[in-house]
């Protein structure tokens, strides 16, 4: 992604590996400060995942793989049983940081599998290349969603997006923002409406920042205003990301996605969901079986930001004891989705068929 | 409305008059502090309207009438021409505080009309009783909406509301919250979902506070979550207020109202709008002719609350220079409204007819 640093524009990834060292953008400080953080060993990496220095399905998966690579390098001088024990302990530590992150588990499993045969040196080499392959896969999937999704974007269109399905949630490009980036780089005149996405405001904090850096015209709006602009004919299409997609095409994503899908449907605006193969869960029949996590009332009653001097600061909006319900995700029924943008193609209804055809069970392992 | 003060529950109005003194709840400090402010003359009252010490159509209208009563008492010892000039200047000052508040203009006009004949003493008396009548009319309309709206509320229902159409927006009871109060006082088991209502969070700051004081069970939710609870079958009805209702039943109200109306429609949940006669603008043909004010980006980029020590504090959420669109209101087409709750009855579709029949033009003057 493009980032403006001291007056010049540079290409930066969300997270990358330099030998045993991992470097990444500290997303907790955005949009107020742009800082690259360094993680020297897998324990620091586990801490960074837990503290949400980076977040987003793809980025967490890559961080997990890189953490395993660090662990392998840390244990390179041990004998084989010690090496194996060290790697298993590292895997356990990394897994426990975000117990619902499917990408994280998947990445750790891939690295453990890669380390299962050969000498210690060979196993270390295998883990390093597997970790790098996970990052490359993520990058390539995002890039490909950009190429395919871009074909859906005409010149002079206004696109609405929700939450952050951008480069910061992956290694680069993102899912929903990948086609938007490419359309802009090709000179298409686009404008992006960015829902602020309460309660954690990933739209206001991250998506608006990414678009600003990239020079893509955008307007930050409150979530309440998405319907207003749709009804006024100021939105031509919606593109969002997804956390989990069931076999029938039901989409679990950030709270509010369902609202925007219904409003798009009512106003006859195409509603696209951009997501890589990893997000499709064919073992999940439909949205009804997806459990929705409810999070702390503190996310709604209070709010983090920076004060006048740009130091982190928290305020209370409502009273501390306010009764709150805070579901983190919602499920958008497949009937509201126009098509899925994936790295393997654009999937159209009926989704039960197109998803199975593209990501058939044998392929998911 | 009920307010818990030092462990006991008292009945308090939003604003009231004691001779030349006006007392009112300082709404800028809610929900963190409950303070009654005193306004000694009409200049202080004008300042309080401008600074939004109180807000809400009804409350502002009553404050305007009380301000005129103060002005009349201030000028009681002057001769007639001086008295008239003083009153006209006061009217001008009060009018200029909130140039789009129809209730304010209406109240000031009523007081000027009342002061048009008789001696100075008689005119003062007439202005005082007109100002008190405005307050009584407001109170009676709210109470009546409660009685009529309550008949729509069954036992054990979950009601969703948006923004603050409560006692604080009027003298007492409110519009949308008036039937809710009465249902609760009659022992019906109700639960209220309160949209926080970004950007100014009147739901989180005011509606949640009113319900807490009254002991009515509620849950504060982010605006993004309203659709989630509707789809899960956890919302049985929606009741909102209105800023302006056109002759055909199109409703201008706080941004986000349209979204909730579409979501209620999609989930087959009745959507009620509670509003007094004053809110119906028969000179306005439909929603298309209602101009929508866009407000400062600061409302979205930053946020006011209180810090750890309960002192007012502002934080930045997004970057200061973020591109923002901030429409303050939206228009909900009449087709999404199940019925209007008014002090003259429940109005059902077709609204062009029921509105005209109930508030026919001759009646509006």
XYZ file of C-alpha atoms in Angstrom:
730
model
C 0.000 0.000 0.000
C 1.069 3.583 -0.504
C 2.030 5.509 2.619
C 3.112 9.148 2.717
C 6.151 9.460 4.960
C 7.883 12.827 5.377
C 6.501 14.178 2.123
C 7.366 11.195 -0.069
C 5.151 8.246 -0.948
C 6.483 4.764 -0.229
C 5.178 1.232 -0.804
C 4.816 -0.527 2.559
C 3.366 -3.884 3.566
C 1.325 -4.421 6.729
C 3.875 -6.944 8.018
C 7.112 -8.458 6.682
C 10.039 -10.661 7.755
C 13.756 -9.775 7.774
C 15.509 -12.951 8.905
C 14.496 -13.544 12.489
C 13.015 -10.068 12.834
C 9.401 -9.179 11.997
C 8.446 -5.631 11.142
C 4.887 -4.324 11.007
C 2.736 -1.196 11.055
C 1.448 -0.491 14.574
C -2.282 -0.262 13.760
C -3.207 0.800 17.283
C -1.601 4.185 16.603
C -3.303 4.872 13.265
C -4.438 7.253 11.934
C -2.676 9.601 14.352
C 0.852 8.183 14.118
C 2.543 5.981 11.523
C 5.036 3.721 13.291
C 6.857 0.545 12.237
C 7.317 -1.843 15.160
C 9.986 -4.556 15.411
C 9.364 -7.998 16.937
C 12.584 -9.835 17.794
C 11.252 -13.285 18.753
C 8.077 -15.375 18.658
C 7.109 -14.366 22.197
C 7.040 -10.722 21.162
C 5.039 -11.693 18.068
C 2.462 -13.549 20.181
C 2.194 -10.457 22.385
C 1.680 -8.216 19.363
C -1.155 -10.418 18.033
C -2.803 -10.436 21.453
C -2.440 -6.650 21.884
C -3.860 -6.074 18.375
C -0.776 -4.257 17.094
C -2.056 -5.762 13.845
C -5.590 -7.124 13.262
C -7.504 -8.535 10.300
C -7.829 -12.193 9.273
C -5.014 -12.264 6.701
C -2.513 -10.202 8.704
C -3.010 -12.346 11.809
C -2.470 -15.535 9.790
C 0.764 -14.228 8.300
C 1.941 -13.063 11.735
C 1.291 -16.588 13.061
C 3.400 -18.114 10.283
C 6.186 -15.596 10.833
C 6.054 -16.328 14.581
C 6.622 -20.013 13.793
C 9.572 -19.060 11.556
C 11.060 -17.070 14.456
C 10.602 -20.027 16.807
C 12.325 -22.361 14.328
C 15.299 -19.983 14.069
C 15.402 -19.593 17.866
C 15.700 -23.420 18.236
C 18.120 -24.027 15.358
C 20.986 -25.129 17.641
C 18.929 -27.642 19.670
C 18.759 -31.380 19.090
C 15.736 -32.791 17.283
C 13.462 -33.687 20.276
C 14.212 -30.309 21.895
C 13.559 -28.558 18.583
C 10.215 -30.309 18.192
C 9.171 -29.500 21.754
C 10.178 -25.863 21.331
C 8.171 -25.565 18.118
C 5.071 -27.169 19.652
C 5.242 -24.820 22.631
C 5.595 -21.832 20.315
C 2.586 -23.046 18.314
C 0.545 -23.300 21.507
C 1.558 -19.816 22.627
C 0.732 -18.275 19.230
C -2.619 -20.106 18.974
C -3.788 -18.892 22.371
C -3.498 -15.211 21.395
C -6.734 -15.001 19.362
C -8.744 -18.165 19.968
C -11.287 -17.503 17.178
C -8.873 -16.599 14.346
C -9.198 -19.405 11.764
C -6.352 -18.005 9.628
C -4.000 -18.083 12.594
C -4.688 -21.768 13.312
C -4.408 -22.627 9.647
C -1.025 -20.884 9.302
C 0.412 -22.521 12.422
C -0.777 -25.935 11.199
C 0.871 -25.381 7.823
C 4.189 -24.556 9.523
C 4.002 -27.547 11.881
C 3.260 -29.863 8.952
C 6.234 -28.423 7.052
C 8.511 -29.121 10.031
C 7.618 -32.792 10.348
C 10.482 -34.474 8.466
C 14.254 -34.130 7.999
C 17.121 -32.784 10.096
C 16.707 -29.717 12.296
C 18.371 -27.552 9.629
C 16.058 -28.935 6.956
C 13.031 -28.436 9.169
C 13.993 -24.831 9.919
C 14.367 -24.200 6.208
C 10.962 -25.793 5.557
C 9.212 -23.655 8.211
C 10.790 -20.470 6.840
C 9.640 -21.201 3.313
C 6.173 -22.209 4.488
C 5.817 -18.960 6.482
C 6.926 -16.953 3.461
C 4.546 -18.949 1.241
C 1.627 -18.082 3.547
C 2.482 -14.397 3.123
C 2.861 -14.785 -0.642
C -0.465 -16.644 -0.888
C -2.161 -13.845 1.030
C -0.585 -11.203 -1.178
C -1.437 -12.999 -4.399
C -5.057 -13.635 -3.345
C -5.534 -9.932 -2.538
C -3.918 -8.855 -5.809
C -6.098 -11.270 -7.775
C -9.305 -10.044 -6.068
C -8.236 -6.587 -7.218
C -7.845 -7.655 -10.838
C -11.166 -9.523 -10.951
C -13.128 -7.049 -8.837
C -11.871 -4.101 -10.851
C -13.785 -5.455 -13.858
C -17.017 -4.789 -11.943
C -16.112 -1.122 -11.418
C -17.111 1.267 -14.209
C -15.607 4.705 -14.634
C -17.129 7.459 -12.456
C -18.765 5.336 -9.772
C -19.410 5.970 -6.100
C -18.644 2.932 -3.908
C -19.680 2.421 -0.289
C -17.619 0.237 2.054
C -17.970 -0.826 5.695
C -15.288 -1.469 8.335
C -11.721 -2.087 7.116
C -11.271 -4.766 4.475
C -8.123 -3.037 3.326
C -4.397 -3.628 3.011
C -4.070 -3.343 6.784
C -6.214 -6.458 7.298
C -3.901 -8.455 4.998
C -0.338 -8.053 3.747
C -1.247 -5.531 1.094
C -4.148 -4.461 -1.210
C -6.880 -5.948 1.013
C -10.126 -7.557 -0.134
C -12.844 -4.901 -0.610
C -10.217 -2.177 -1.073
C -8.122 -4.154 -3.578
C -10.424 -3.583 -6.597
C -10.881 0.025 -5.447
C -7.096 0.567 -5.394
C -6.664 -0.914 -8.857
C -9.581 1.052 -10.345
C -8.002 4.248 -9.007
C -4.511 3.349 -10.235
C -5.969 2.742 -13.686
C -7.323 6.271 -13.686
C -11.014 5.509 -13.143
C -12.798 8.371 -11.403
C -14.147 6.804 -8.233
C -15.395 8.110 -4.898
C -15.599 5.960 -1.786
C -18.126 6.420 1.052
C -16.534 5.064 4.232
C -18.860 4.009 7.088
C -17.154 4.943 10.351
C -18.189 1.503 11.675
C -19.069 1.862 15.322
C -18.193 0.707 17.858
C -14.466 0.386 17.067
C -14.512 2.809 14.130
C -12.233 0.815 11.825
C -13.686 2.781 8.907
C -12.803 6.138 10.440
C -9.444 5.021 11.797
C -8.107 2.649 9.125
C -10.077 2.731 5.842
C -10.170 6.537 5.647
C -6.418 6.559 6.401
C -5.641 4.001 3.669
C -7.648 5.925 1.069
C -6.109 9.232 2.128
C -2.603 7.770 1.746
C -3.448 6.355 -1.661
C -4.997 9.624 -2.858
C -8.384 8.004 -3.538
C -11.275 10.485 -3.104
C -13.512 9.463 -0.173
C -16.019 10.736 2.365
C -16.174 9.449 5.904
C -19.809 9.157 7.062
C -21.581 7.934 10.197
C -23.148 4.488 9.800
C -26.567 6.168 10.044
C -25.946 8.096 6.811
C -25.270 5.158 4.444
C -28.979 4.757 3.684
C -29.356 8.509 3.128
C -26.736 8.548 0.366
C -28.075 5.338 -1.175
C -31.603 6.734 -1.389
C -30.317 9.980 -2.922
C -28.704 7.954 -5.729
C -25.193 8.888 -4.614
C -23.992 5.282 -4.195
C -23.564 3.039 -7.270
C -22.225 -0.090 -5.606
C -21.257 -1.530 -2.226
C -18.129 -3.640 -1.636
C -17.414 -5.138 1.791
C -15.164 -7.863 3.166
C -16.217 -10.889 5.231
C -15.157 -12.752 8.346
C -16.745 -16.071 7.428
C -18.925 -17.215 4.534
C -21.169 -20.269 4.870
C -21.616 -22.910 2.162
C -24.910 -21.313 1.096
C -23.403 -17.811 0.764
C -24.588 -16.330 4.076
C -21.962 -13.786 5.197
C -20.759 -13.136 8.749
C -19.039 -9.772 8.904
C -18.655 -6.686 11.100
C -21.869 -5.517 12.797
C -23.826 -3.238 10.438
C -23.016 -5.151 7.256
C -26.525 -6.656 7.256
C -28.072 -3.163 7.521
C -26.095 -1.899 4.530
C -27.012 -5.014 2.507
C -30.749 -4.536 3.136
C -30.492 -0.831 2.263
C -28.578 -1.628 -0.946
C -31.219 -4.209 -1.869
C -34.057 -1.741 -1.200
C -32.352 0.874 -3.373
C -31.376 -1.605 -6.116
C -27.643 -1.093 -5.615
C -25.305 -4.071 -6.268
C -23.795 -5.472 -3.061
C -20.462 -7.297 -3.464
C -18.515 -9.273 -0.878
C -14.765 -9.632 -1.506
C -13.090 -12.537 0.289
C -10.374 -15.132 -0.339
C -10.882 -18.885 -0.330
C -9.751 -19.041 3.319
C -12.894 -17.142 4.384
C -15.309 -19.681 2.873
C -16.201 -22.302 5.451
C -17.843 -25.193 3.614
C -18.321 -27.049 6.899
C -20.720 -24.282 7.894
C -24.120 -24.971 6.282
C -25.652 -21.509 6.666
C -25.574 -18.336 8.717
C -27.898 -19.692 11.401
C -25.101 -21.890 12.744
C -22.633 -19.006 13.132
C -22.388 -17.948 16.753
C -22.198 -14.195 17.284
C -19.768 -12.937 19.916
C -20.988 -10.088 22.150
C -18.193 -7.818 23.331
C -17.559 -5.465 26.233
C -20.004 -2.589 26.926
C -16.887 -0.445 27.289
C -16.573 -0.303 23.487
C -19.846 1.648 23.342
C -19.937 3.542 26.629
C -16.424 4.902 26.169
C -14.230 5.766 23.249
C -10.487 5.882 22.533
C -8.810 8.575 20.497
C -6.089 11.142 20.932
C -6.195 14.399 22.834
C -5.006 17.836 21.671
C -1.404 16.804 22.111
C -1.939 13.574 20.120
C -1.595 11.400 23.187
C -3.968 8.426 23.554
C -7.010 9.422 25.568
C -10.305 7.810 26.523
C -13.615 9.533 27.180
C -16.951 8.364 28.508
C -19.942 9.116 26.265
C -22.729 7.407 28.200
C -22.773 6.706 31.945
C -20.400 4.011 33.164
C -23.263 1.748 34.320
C -25.353 1.971 31.133
C -27.035 -1.296 30.051
C -25.501 -2.320 26.718
C -25.803 -5.039 24.058
C -22.743 -5.219 21.832
C -22.821 -7.908 19.133
C -19.544 -7.761 17.180
C -20.782 -9.364 13.954
C -23.974 -9.963 12.063
C -25.064 -12.371 9.351
C -26.151 -11.119 5.941
C -28.370 -13.678 4.205
C -27.055 -14.735 0.791
C -30.123 -13.308 -0.962
C -28.780 -9.773 -0.426
C -25.396 -10.542 -2.031
C -25.049 -9.734 -5.730
C -21.775 -11.653 -6.152
C -18.603 -12.713 -4.340
C -15.257 -11.366 -5.503
C -12.672 -14.132 -4.884
C -9.153 -14.815 -6.152
C -10.603 -17.667 -8.233
C -13.305 -15.642 -9.954
C -16.562 -13.769 -9.462
C -19.156 -16.106 -7.921
C -22.794 -15.481 -8.861
C -26.014 -16.983 -7.469
C -27.052 -19.652 -6.816
C -24.172 -19.535 -4.344
C -24.573 -23.061 -2.966
C -23.540 -24.213 -6.417
C -20.961 -21.602 -7.377
C -19.167 -21.822 -4.009
C -19.043 -25.633 -4.150
C -17.912 -25.573 -7.770
C -15.091 -23.124 -7.021
C -13.977 -24.243 -3.562
C -15.299 -27.837 -3.534
C -14.723 -29.685 -0.270
C -11.698 -31.640 -1.525
C -9.984 -28.322 -2.090
C -10.474 -26.864 1.371
C -8.440 -29.332 3.477
C -40.098 12.826 34.198
C -38.633 10.850 37.061
C -35.116 11.806 38.124
C -33.118 10.117 40.863
C -31.485 12.787 42.990
C -29.454 11.827 46.068
C -31.194 8.496 46.431
C -34.766 9.732 46.077
C -36.870 9.903 42.929
C -38.408 13.257 42.037
C -40.717 14.492 39.284
C -38.920 17.186 37.281
C -39.827 19.067 34.105
C -37.282 19.937 31.420
C -37.967 23.661 31.919
C -40.321 25.712 34.119
C -41.043 29.310 35.117
C -40.990 30.819 38.628
C -42.101 34.428 38.170
C -39.360 36.126 36.180
C -36.930 33.250 36.684
C -36.673 30.244 34.370
C -35.234 26.992 35.626
C -34.172 24.116 33.401
C -32.103 20.946 33.232
C -28.675 21.619 31.703
C -28.751 18.978 28.960
C -25.147 19.635 27.914
C -23.989 17.999 31.142
C -26.122 14.848 30.877
C -25.719 11.981 31.517
C -22.647 12.727 33.624
C -24.068 15.483 35.832
C -27.641 16.479 36.671
C -27.782 20.239 37.122
C -30.658 22.725 37.243
C -29.676 26.060 35.696
C -31.333 29.399 36.431
C -31.978 32.069 33.789
C -32.712 35.488 35.297
C -33.715 37.463 32.191
C -34.601 37.024 28.511
C -31.002 37.704 27.418
C -29.781 34.767 29.485
C -32.616 32.665 28.065
C -31.629 33.543 24.489
C -28.048 32.575 25.339
C -29.181 29.247 26.793
C -31.162 28.383 23.635
C -28.176 29.302 21.463
C -25.726 27.289 23.614
C -28.086 24.276 23.575
C -28.480 24.140 27.351
C -31.813 22.670 26.271
C -32.637 21.254 22.799
C -35.621 19.559 21.179
C -38.479 21.195 19.278
C -40.960 21.440 22.161
C -38.478 22.557 24.810
C -37.103 25.302 22.573
C -40.611 26.584 21.834
C -41.487 26.754 25.512
C -38.161 28.468 26.283
C -39.000 31.066 23.615
C -42.393 31.756 25.209
C -40.859 31.978 28.690
C -38.208 34.351 27.336
C -41.002 36.617 26.084
C -42.651 36.439 29.525
C -39.357 37.522 31.096
C -39.059 40.412 28.635
C -42.614 41.569 29.443
C -41.848 41.552 33.181
C -38.552 43.386 32.582
C -40.431 46.176 30.754
C -43.429 46.395 33.102
C -42.535 49.915 34.364
C -42.053 51.445 30.900
C -44.609 53.449 28.960
C -46.502 51.730 26.139
C -44.301 52.633 23.126
C -41.164 51.725 25.116
C -42.780 48.481 26.251
C -43.682 47.551 22.683
C -40.182 48.349 21.409
C -38.597 46.334 24.216
C -40.802 43.323 23.469
C -40.077 43.465 19.725
C -36.340 43.612 20.384
C -36.590 40.674 22.767
C -38.538 38.713 20.123
C -35.840 39.460 17.588
C -33.067 38.352 19.935
C -34.863 35.118 20.855
C -35.693 34.313 17.214
C -32.079 34.660 16.068
C -30.836 31.950 18.440
C -31.956 28.938 16.373
C -33.025 30.169 12.942
C -34.611 26.850 11.843
C -36.710 26.129 14.939
C -40.357 26.390 13.833
C -41.682 25.944 17.386
C -39.584 28.872 18.599
C -41.006 31.232 15.974
C -44.513 30.015 16.619
C -44.220 30.559 20.380
C -42.783 34.065 19.992
C -45.565 34.943 17.543
C -48.214 33.723 19.964
C -46.750 35.914 22.733
C -46.504 39.000 20.481
C -50.119 38.523 19.377
C -51.224 38.234 22.996
C -49.482 41.514 23.812
C -51.187 43.555 21.115
C -54.024 45.229 23.067
C -54.656 46.842 26.448
C -52.529 48.673 28.989
C -48.958 47.663 29.736
C -50.102 45.772 32.839
C -52.789 43.956 30.850
C -50.313 43.131 28.098
C -47.789 41.741 30.574
C -50.500 39.574 32.075
C -51.524 38.374 28.592
C -47.941 37.455 27.634
C -47.448 35.544 30.897
C -50.586 33.492 30.407
C -49.775 32.858 26.749
C -46.263 31.622 27.664
C -47.732 29.341 30.313
C -50.379 28.131 27.848
C -47.653 27.191 25.350
C -46.031 25.082 28.056
C -49.357 23.543 29.047
C -50.199 22.768 25.396
C -46.840 21.052 25.001
C -47.331 19.050 28.174
C -50.878 18.051 27.295
C -49.925 16.991 23.738
C -47.107 14.789 25.092
C -49.365 13.274 27.722
C -52.068 12.581 25.146
C -49.586 10.900 22.755
C -48.703 8.672 25.695
C -52.310 7.677 26.311
C -53.043 6.965 22.642
C -49.678 5.402 21.821
C -49.835 3.147 24.868
C -52.821 1.374 23.305
C -50.488 0.153 20.558
C -48.111 -1.427 23.090
C -48.916 -4.974 24.178
C -47.518 -6.576 27.306
C -44.013 -8.046 26.983
C -42.811 -6.188 23.902
C -39.365 -5.030 22.825
C -39.373 -1.510 21.354
C -36.568 0.141 19.386
C -36.140 3.931 19.376
C -33.709 6.309 17.685
C -32.256 9.615 18.927
C -34.037 11.376 21.817
C -37.760 11.963 21.423
C -38.113 12.006 25.174
C -39.168 14.290 27.989
C -35.956 16.282 27.533
C -37.023 17.359 24.042
C -40.313 18.716 25.446
C -41.569 19.769 28.871
C -42.186 16.254 30.046
C -43.095 12.733 28.772
C -41.790 13.348 25.226
C -43.231 11.977 21.989
C -41.812 8.500 21.261
C -40.966 7.971 24.947
C -44.389 9.101 26.221
C -46.253 5.859 25.350
C -43.223 3.885 26.569
C -43.342 5.676 29.951
C -47.059 5.049 30.337
C -46.806 1.376 29.332
C -44.102 0.908 31.974
C -46.041 2.798 34.647
C -49.031 0.559 33.951
C -46.869 -2.466 34.691
C -46.419 -3.753 31.140
C -43.161 -5.662 30.748
C -41.279 -3.745 28.080
C -37.672 -3.535 26.964
C -36.300 -0.634 24.922
C -33.427 -0.845 22.431
C -31.778 2.584 22.277
C -29.751 3.447 19.149
C -26.758 5.523 20.271
C -27.485 7.851 17.320
C -24.185 9.030 15.908
C -22.866 11.602 15.428
C -24.161 13.469 18.497
C -25.190 10.349 20.435
C -28.479 11.691 21.792
C -29.586 8.100 22.315
C -26.552 7.226 24.432
C -26.491 10.540 26.271
C -30.163 11.402 26.782
C -32.563 8.541 25.995
C -30.566 5.940 27.938
C -30.393 8.409 30.837
C -34.172 9.055 30.797
C -34.970 5.344 30.763
C -32.426 4.628 33.518
C -33.999 7.325 35.715
C -37.479 5.968 35.086
C -36.406 2.376 35.797
C -37.474 1.170 32.338
C -35.371 -1.804 31.159
C -33.274 -0.869 28.117
C -30.178 -1.752 26.111
C -27.982 0.835 24.468
C -26.761 -0.409 21.066
C -24.673 1.034 18.241
C -26.747 2.161 15.259
C -25.185 -0.709 13.276
C -26.820 -3.281 15.563
C -30.485 -2.260 15.126
C -30.877 -4.479 12.047
C -29.185 -7.386 13.838
C -31.740 -7.379 16.658
C -34.648 -6.891 14.241
C -33.609 -9.875 12.144
C -33.207 -12.030 15.237
C -36.826 -11.314 16.169
C -35.820 -9.364 19.272
C -37.649 -6.159 18.266
C -41.464 -6.096 18.164
C -42.025 -2.453 17.244
C -40.189 0.785 16.488
C -41.283 4.188 17.810
C -39.395 7.349 16.799
C -40.072 11.085 16.891
C -39.967 13.524 13.972
C -38.584 16.938 13.132
C -41.007 17.698 10.318
C -43.749 15.700 8.633
C -44.925 16.589 5.123
C -48.569 16.608 4.018
C -48.144 13.182 2.408
C -46.621 11.619 5.547
C -42.936 11.727 4.553
C -40.918 12.158 7.758
C -37.781 14.267 8.246
C -35.971 13.141 11.376
C -32.477 12.530 12.773
C -30.062 10.853 10.358
C -30.469 7.084 10.504
C -34.248 7.082 10.915
C -34.664 6.084 7.261
C -32.302 3.118 7.753
C -34.273 1.840 10.733
C -37.565 2.283 8.847
C -36.334 0.215 5.876
C -35.000 -2.478 8.231
C -38.301 -2.587 10.141
C -40.195 -2.883 6.839
C -37.921 -5.709 5.643
C -38.439 -7.564 8.918
C -42.198 -6.862 9.069
C -41.953 -4.848 12.280
C -44.433 -1.972 12.801
C -42.765 1.451 12.539
C -44.534 4.271 14.422
C -43.775 7.989 14.372
C -44.942 9.987 17.406
C -45.331 13.729 16.843
C -47.622 16.568 17.875
C -49.690 18.705 15.497
C -46.917 21.346 15.501
C -44.591 18.945 13.656
C -46.965 18.437 10.714
C -46.210 20.969 8.000
C -49.148 20.954 5.597
C -47.456 23.584 3.449
C -44.784 21.010 2.676
C -46.055 18.715 -0.100
C -43.599 15.833 0.376
C -40.145 14.893 1.598
C -38.428 15.883 -1.644
C -38.915 19.550 -0.812
C -37.273 19.278 2.614
C -33.739 20.621 2.520
C -31.218 18.576 4.494
C -28.654 20.517 6.523
C -25.059 19.190 6.481
C -23.167 19.925 9.665
C -19.558 20.279 10.731
C -17.076 17.432 10.053
C -15.937 17.987 13.647
C -19.013 16.091 14.879
C -17.647 12.923 13.260
C -13.875 13.362 13.383
C -13.919 14.219 17.093
C -16.103 13.360 20.037
C -17.087 15.010 23.308
C -17.445 13.167 26.587
C -15.968 13.276 30.056
C -12.561 12.133 31.219
C -11.746 9.994 34.272
C -12.398 12.913 36.571
C -15.786 13.630 34.909
C -14.527 16.804 33.318
C -15.618 17.576 29.739
C -13.022 16.303 27.295
C -12.741 15.979 23.525
C -10.825 13.357 21.578
C -9.994 12.934 17.918
C -11.048 9.599 16.401
C -10.087 10.138 12.762
C -7.407 12.505 11.469
C -8.204 16.210 11.700
C -8.172 16.667 7.909
C -10.413 13.678 7.075
C -12.920 14.276 4.244
C -16.415 14.055 5.754
C -20.087 14.234 4.709
C -22.387 14.902 7.658
C -26.097 15.171 6.828
C -28.011 15.904 10.052
C -31.402 14.552 8.971
C -32.896 12.161 6.492
C -36.334 11.686 4.978
C -38.286 8.485 5.543
C -40.886 7.977 2.796
C -44.436 7.607 4.129
C -44.686 4.061 2.778
C -42.418 2.815 5.584
C -44.587 4.356 8.341
C -47.212 2.083 9.915
C -49.018 4.936 11.711
C -48.528 8.344 13.326
C -49.125 8.731 17.046
C -50.503 12.261 17.585
C -52.367 13.992 20.414
C -55.502 13.940 18.213
C -55.422 10.226 17.447
C -53.545 7.461 15.659
C -53.289 8.315 11.959
C -53.265 5.394 9.513
C -52.567 5.298 5.767
C -53.413 6.765 3.357
C -51.683 9.606 5.218
C -52.493 12.366 2.725
C -56.101 11.876 3.782
C -55.723 11.109 7.485
C -53.329 14.029 8.046
C -55.592 16.455 6.209
C -58.663 15.160 8.002
C -57.039 15.545 11.434
C -54.988 18.713 10.947
C -56.826 20.293 7.969
C -55.269 23.530 6.749
C -57.810 25.785 8.495
C -56.659 24.270 11.764
C -52.961 24.892 11.359
C -52.863 28.675 11.369
